[in-house]
Amino acid sequence: MYYNKVGGDAFVALLKNNEKVGWGHLRFLQVSSDSAASEQIAQRLKNMEIDKDLLSHLVDMAKASPRLRHSHDLRTSQADNSQRMLCALLPGTDVPIHRHPQSTETVVVLYGKLVEVIYDDGGREVERISLDPQAGKYGCVVPKGAWHTVEVLEPSVIFEAKDGGYGVDGSEVWSGVKDKTAFSNSLGDLKKNVEYLVGMESQQGAVDVSPDYIARVLNVPVEDIRRVMEEMA
């Protein structure tokens, strides 16, 4: 859990007074890893309920994000090196094709409707997995090393889990060609990939994501990464 100083003092006061904490207070949970309050917050929320109010809150946060998605970290300890989170996604969010060479990835849809799309190493679509709880299709396990993305059909919230946090587990963003267009490292697509990586690293608690690191992950010149990051600033 991570703590944002803006408004955070009031949040910690609620905890110290043992008052009920609602999901509306979660906007304060953007905490640096060395915050004295982080362990107390994590302990208090360790047994949180994943209910309708929480899912609605996450969808609202996604609506307020330019990326049209929002993730909530479910880990309660810095010693937890897995990735376990809830992710709200809206139609139109752009999730680059990526893969996790060292881990399968479990995706369970709690709310909404989306399609998990699997590709081969040549960028050809090989499988489309429709996920819709109302139709009895609740989730899937993406095979280790499989290129994949999601197409969001309705506002959705998923539970996502795998071994290792993104960026420290060998995860890669697609840099090839799919149907002659999407996700090549042209400047337009490169910007999307950089935004995705920065967003994922921020969710894992990274304070600063360097151009050198992103260049290594995407296998592109660091000068291109610096130029894109300057445009994003």
CSV table of C-alpha atoms in Angstrom, one decimal:
chain,number,residue,atom,x,y,z
A,1,MET,CA,0.0,0.0,0.0
A,2,TYR,CA,1.2,3.5,-0.8
A,3,TYR,CA,0.5,6.8,0.9
A,4,ASN,CA,-0.1,10.2,-0.6
A,5,LYS,CA,0.7,13.1,1.8
A,6,VAL,CA,-2.1,15.2,0.3
A,7,GLY,CA,-5.0,14.3,2.5
A,8,GLY,CA,-3.2,11.4,3.9
A,9,ASP,CA,-2.9,12.8,7.4
A,10,ALA,CA,-6.7,12.8,7.7
A,11,PHE,CA,-6.7,9.2,6.5
A,12,VAL,CA,-4.2,8.0,9.1
A,13,ALA,CA,-6.2,9.9,11.8
A,14,LEU,CA,-9.2,7.7,10.9
A,15,LEU,CA,-7.0,4.6,11.4
A,16,LYS,CA,-5.7,5.8,14.8
A,17,ASN,CA,-9.2,6.6,16.0
A,18,ASN,CA,-10.3,3.1,14.8
A,19,GLU,CA,-13.0,4.8,12.6
A,20,LYS,CA,-14.6,3.0,9.7
A,21,VAL,CA,-12.6,3.6,6.4
A,22,GLY,CA,-14.7,3.7,3.2
A,23,TRP,CA,-13.6,3.1,-0.3
A,24,GLY,CA,-13.7,6.9,-1.0
A,25,HIS,CA,-10.6,7.2,1.2
A,26,LEU,CA,-8.6,4.9,-1.1
A,27,ARG,CA,-7.5,8.0,-3.2
A,28,PHE,CA,-5.0,8.7,-0.4
A,29,LEU,CA,-3.3,5.3,-0.7
A,30,GLN,CA,-0.4,6.4,-2.8
A,31,VAL,CA,2.3,5.7,-0.3
A,32,SER,CA,6.1,5.7,-0.6
A,33,SER,CA,7.7,2.4,0.5
A,34,ASP,CA,9.4,4.0,3.5
A,35,SER,CA,6.3,5.6,4.9
A,36,ALA,CA,5.8,4.8,8.6
A,37,ALA,CA,2.0,4.7,7.9
A,38,SER,CA,2.2,2.0,5.2
A,39,GLU,CA,2.3,-1.0,7.5
A,40,GLN,CA,-0.6,0.3,9.6
A,41,ILE,CA,-2.7,0.9,6.5
A,42,ALA,CA,-1.8,-2.5,5.0
A,43,GLN,CA,-2.7,-4.2,8.3
A,44,ARG,CA,-6.1,-2.4,8.5
A,45,LEU,CA,-7.0,-3.3,4.9
A,46,LYS,CA,-5.6,-6.8,4.9
A,47,ASN,CA,-9.0,-8.3,5.3
A,48,MET,CA,-10.9,-5.9,3.0
A,49,GLU,CA,-14.0,-7.1,1.3
A,50,ILE,CA,-14.1,-7.1,-2.5
A,51,ASP,CA,-17.7,-5.9,-2.9
A,52,LYS,CA,-19.9,-3.9,-5.2
A,53,ASP,CA,-18.8,-0.6,-3.6
A,54,LEU,CA,-15.2,-1.3,-4.3
A,55,LEU,CA,-15.7,-2.3,-7.9
A,56,SER,CA,-17.8,0.8,-8.5
A,57,HIS,CA,-15.0,2.9,-6.9
A,58,LEU,CA,-12.4,1.4,-9.2
A,59,VAL,CA,-14.5,2.0,-12.3
A,60,ASP,CA,-15.0,5.6,-11.3
A,61,MET,CA,-11.2,5.9,-10.9
A,62,ALA,CA,-10.7,4.4,-14.4
A,63,LYS,CA,-13.2,7.0,-15.8
A,64,ALA,CA,-11.0,9.8,-14.3
A,65,SER,CA,-7.9,8.4,-15.8
A,66,PRO,CA,-6.6,9.3,-19.3
A,67,ARG,CA,-5.6,5.7,-19.7
A,68,LEU,CA,-9.2,4.5,-19.1
A,69,ARG,CA,-8.1,2.0,-16.5
A,70,HIS,CA,-7.1,1.9,-12.9
A,71,SER,CA,-5.4,-0.8,-10.8
A,72,HIS,CA,-5.6,-1.5,-7.1
A,73,ASP,CA,-2.6,-3.4,-5.5
A,74,LEU,CA,-3.8,-6.3,-3.3
A,75,ARG,CA,-0.4,-7.1,-1.8
A,76,THR,CA,0.0,-6.3,1.9
A,77,SER,CA,3.8,-6.6,2.3
A,78,GLN,CA,6.9,-5.4,0.5
A,79,ALA,CA,8.1,-8.9,0.8
A,80,ASP,CA,5.4,-10.1,-1.6
A,81,ASN,CA,7.0,-10.3,-5.0
A,82,SER,CA,4.0,-11.5,-6.8
A,83,GLN,CA,1.5,-9.4,-8.8
A,84,ARG,CA,-2.0,-9.5,-7.3
A,85,MET,CA,-4.3,-6.7,-8.2
A,86,LEU,CA,-7.8,-5.6,-9.2
A,87,CYS,CA,-7.9,-3.7,-12.5
A,88,ALA,CA,-10.8,-1.7,-13.8
A,89,LEU,CA,-10.8,-1.3,-17.6
A,90,LEU,CA,-13.1,0.8,-19.8
A,91,PRO,CA,-13.9,0.3,-23.5
A,92,GLY,CA,-11.2,2.2,-25.5
A,93,THR,CA,-8.3,1.5,-23.1
A,94,ASP,CA,-5.2,0.5,-25.0
A,95,VAL,CA,-3.4,-2.5,-23.5
A,96,PRO,CA,-0.3,-3.2,-25.7
A,97,ILE,CA,0.4,-6.8,-26.6
A,98,HIS,CA,2.8,-8.2,-24.0
A,99,ARG,CA,4.0,-11.5,-22.5
A,100,HIS,CA,5.4,-12.9,-19.2
A,101,PRO,CA,8.1,-15.4,-20.1
A,102,GLN,CA,8.5,-16.6,-16.5
A,103,SER,CA,4.9,-17.0,-15.4
A,104,THR,CA,1.4,-17.9,-16.3
A,105,GLU,CA,-1.2,-15.2,-15.7
A,106,THR,CA,-4.5,-15.8,-14.0
A,107,VAL,CA,-7.4,-13.4,-15.1
A,108,VAL,CA,-10.8,-13.6,-13.4
A,109,VAL,CA,-13.5,-11.2,-14.4
A,110,LEU,CA,-15.5,-9.9,-11.4
A,111,TYR,CA,-17.7,-7.5,-13.4
A,112,GLY,CA,-18.2,-6.6,-17.1
A,113,LYS,CA,-17.2,-8.2,-20.4
A,114,LEU,CA,-14.0,-8.5,-22.3
A,115,VAL,CA,-12.0,-10.7,-24.7
A,116,GLU,CA,-8.5,-12.1,-23.9
A,117,VAL,CA,-6.6,-12.3,-27.2
A,118,ILE,CA,-3.7,-14.6,-27.6
A,119,TYR,CA,-1.0,-14.3,-30.4
A,120,ASP,CA,1.8,-16.5,-31.7
A,121,ASP,CA,5.4,-15.4,-31.9
A,122,GLY,CA,4.7,-14.1,-35.4
A,123,GLY,CA,2.0,-11.7,-34.2
A,124,ARG,CA,-0.9,-13.8,-35.6
A,125,GLU,CA,-4.0,-14.1,-33.6
A,126,VAL,CA,-4.5,-17.7,-32.5
A,127,GLU,CA,-7.2,-17.6,-29.9
A,128,ARG,CA,-10.0,-15.3,-28.5
A,129,ILE,CA,-11.3,-16.1,-25.1
A,130,SER,CA,-14.6,-14.4,-24.2
A,131,LEU,CA,-14.9,-13.5,-20.5
A,132,ASP,CA,-18.4,-12.7,-19.3
A,133,PRO,CA,-19.5,-13.7,-15.8
A,134,GLN,CA,-23.2,-13.4,-16.7
A,135,ALA,CA,-22.6,-16.0,-19.4
A,136,GLY,CA,-20.8,-18.3,-17.0
A,137,LYS,CA,-17.3,-17.5,-18.5
A,138,TYR,CA,-15.4,-16.2,-15.5
A,139,GLY,CA,-11.7,-16.3,-16.4
A,140,CYS,CA,-8.7,-17.9,-18.0
A,141,VAL,CA,-5.0,-18.7,-17.4
A,142,VAL,CA,-2.7,-17.1,-20.0
A,143,PRO,CA,0.1,-19.6,-20.8
A,144,LYS,CA,3.6,-18.7,-19.7
A,145,GLY,CA,5.3,-16.8,-22.5
A,146,ALA,CA,2.1,-16.3,-24.6
A,147,TRP,CA,1.7,-12.9,-26.3
A,148,HIS,CA,-1.7,-11.4,-25.2
A,149,THR,CA,-3.8,-8.4,-24.8
A,150,VAL,CA,-7.5,-7.6,-23.9
A,151,GLU,CA,-10.3,-6.0,-25.8
A,152,VAL,CA,-12.7,-4.4,-23.3
A,153,LEU,CA,-16.4,-4.6,-24.4
A,154,GLU,CA,-18.0,-3.2,-21.3
A,155,PRO,CA,-16.7,-1.4,-18.2
A,156,SER,CA,-15.0,-4.3,-16.4
A,157,VAL,CA,-13.0,-5.2,-13.2
A,158,ILE,CA,-10.7,-8.1,-13.3
A,159,PHE,CA,-8.5,-9.9,-10.7
A,160,GLU,CA,-5.1,-10.5,-12.1
A,161,ALA,CA,-2.3,-12.6,-10.6
A,162,LYS,CA,1.1,-13.9,-11.7
A,163,ASP,CA,4.6,-14.6,-10.3
A,164,GLY,CA,6.8,-11.5,-10.1
A,165,GLY,CA,5.9,-7.8,-10.5
A,166,TYR,CA,5.8,-6.3,-13.9
A,167,GLY,CA,9.2,-5.0,-15.1
A,168,VAL,CA,11.2,-7.3,-12.7
A,169,ASP,CA,9.9,-10.6,-14.1
A,170,GLY,CA,11.2,-10.4,-17.7
A,171,SER,CA,7.8,-9.2,-19.0
A,172,GLU,CA,8.0,-7.8,-22.5
A,173,VAL,CA,5.9,-5.5,-24.7
A,174,TRP,CA,5.4,-6.5,-28.3
A,175,SER,CA,7.7,-4.8,-30.7
A,176,GLY,CA,6.8,-6.8,-33.9
A,177,VAL,CA,4.1,-6.3,-36.5
A,178,LYS,CA,0.5,-7.4,-36.1
A,179,ASP,CA,-1.6,-7.2,-39.3
A,180,LYS,CA,0.9,-4.7,-40.7
A,181,THR,CA,0.0,-2.1,-38.1
A,182,ALA,CA,-0.5,-2.2,-34.4
A,183,PHE,CA,2.2,-2.3,-31.7
A,184,SER,CA,5.2,-1.8,-33.9
A,185,ASN,CA,7.7,0.7,-32.4
A,186,SER,CA,6.7,3.6,-34.5
A,187,LEU,CA,6.7,6.8,-32.5
A,188,GLY,CA,3.0,6.7,-32.0
A,189,ASP,CA,2.9,3.1,-30.8
A,190,LEU,CA,6.2,3.6,-28.8
A,191,LYS,CA,4.5,6.3,-26.8
A,192,LYS,CA,1.6,3.9,-25.9
A,193,ASN,CA,4.1,1.3,-24.8
A,194,VAL,CA,6.1,3.8,-22.7
A,195,GLU,CA,2.9,5.0,-21.1
A,196,TYR,CA,2.0,1.4,-20.3
A,197,LEU,CA,5.3,0.5,-18.8
A,198,VAL,CA,5.5,3.7,-16.7
A,199,GLY,CA,1.9,3.1,-15.5
A,200,MET,CA,2.6,-0.5,-14.5
A,201,GLU,CA,5.9,0.4,-12.7
A,202,SER,CA,4.1,3.2,-10.8
A,203,GLN,CA,1.4,0.6,-9.7
A,204,GLN,CA,4.3,-1.5,-8.3
A,205,GLY,CA,5.6,1.5,-6.3
A,206,ALA,CA,8.4,2.7,-8.5
A,207,VAL,CA,9.1,6.4,-7.8
A,208,ASP,CA,11.1,7.0,-11.0
A,209,VAL,CA,11.3,4.8,-14.2
A,210,SER,CA,14.4,5.6,-16.1
A,211,PRO,CA,14.6,5.9,-19.9
A,212,ASP,CA,17.5,3.4,-19.9
A,213,TYR,CA,15.3,0.8,-18.2
A,214,ILE,CA,12.4,1.3,-20.6
A,215,ALA,CA,14.8,1.2,-23.6
A,216,ARG,CA,16.1,-2.2,-22.4
A,217,VAL,CA,12.6,-3.6,-22.0
A,218,LEU,CA,11.4,-2.4,-25.4
A,219,ASN,CA,14.7,-3.0,-27.2
A,220,VAL,CA,14.7,0.5,-28.8
A,221,PRO,CA,17.3,3.3,-28.7
A,222,VAL,CA,17.4,5.2,-25.4
A,223,GLU,CA,17.3,8.5,-27.4
A,224,ASP,CA,13.8,7.6,-28.7
A,225,ILE,CA,12.6,6.8,-25.2
A,226,ARG,CA,13.9,10.1,-23.9
A,227,ARG,CA,12.2,12.0,-26.7
A,228,VAL,CA,8.9,10.3,-26.0
A,229,MET,CA,9.1,10.8,-22.2
A,230,GLU,CA,9.9,14.5,-22.8
A,231,GLU,CA,6.7,14.8,-24.9
A,232,MET,CA,4.7,13.1,-22.1
A,233,ALA,CA,6.1,15.4,-19.4
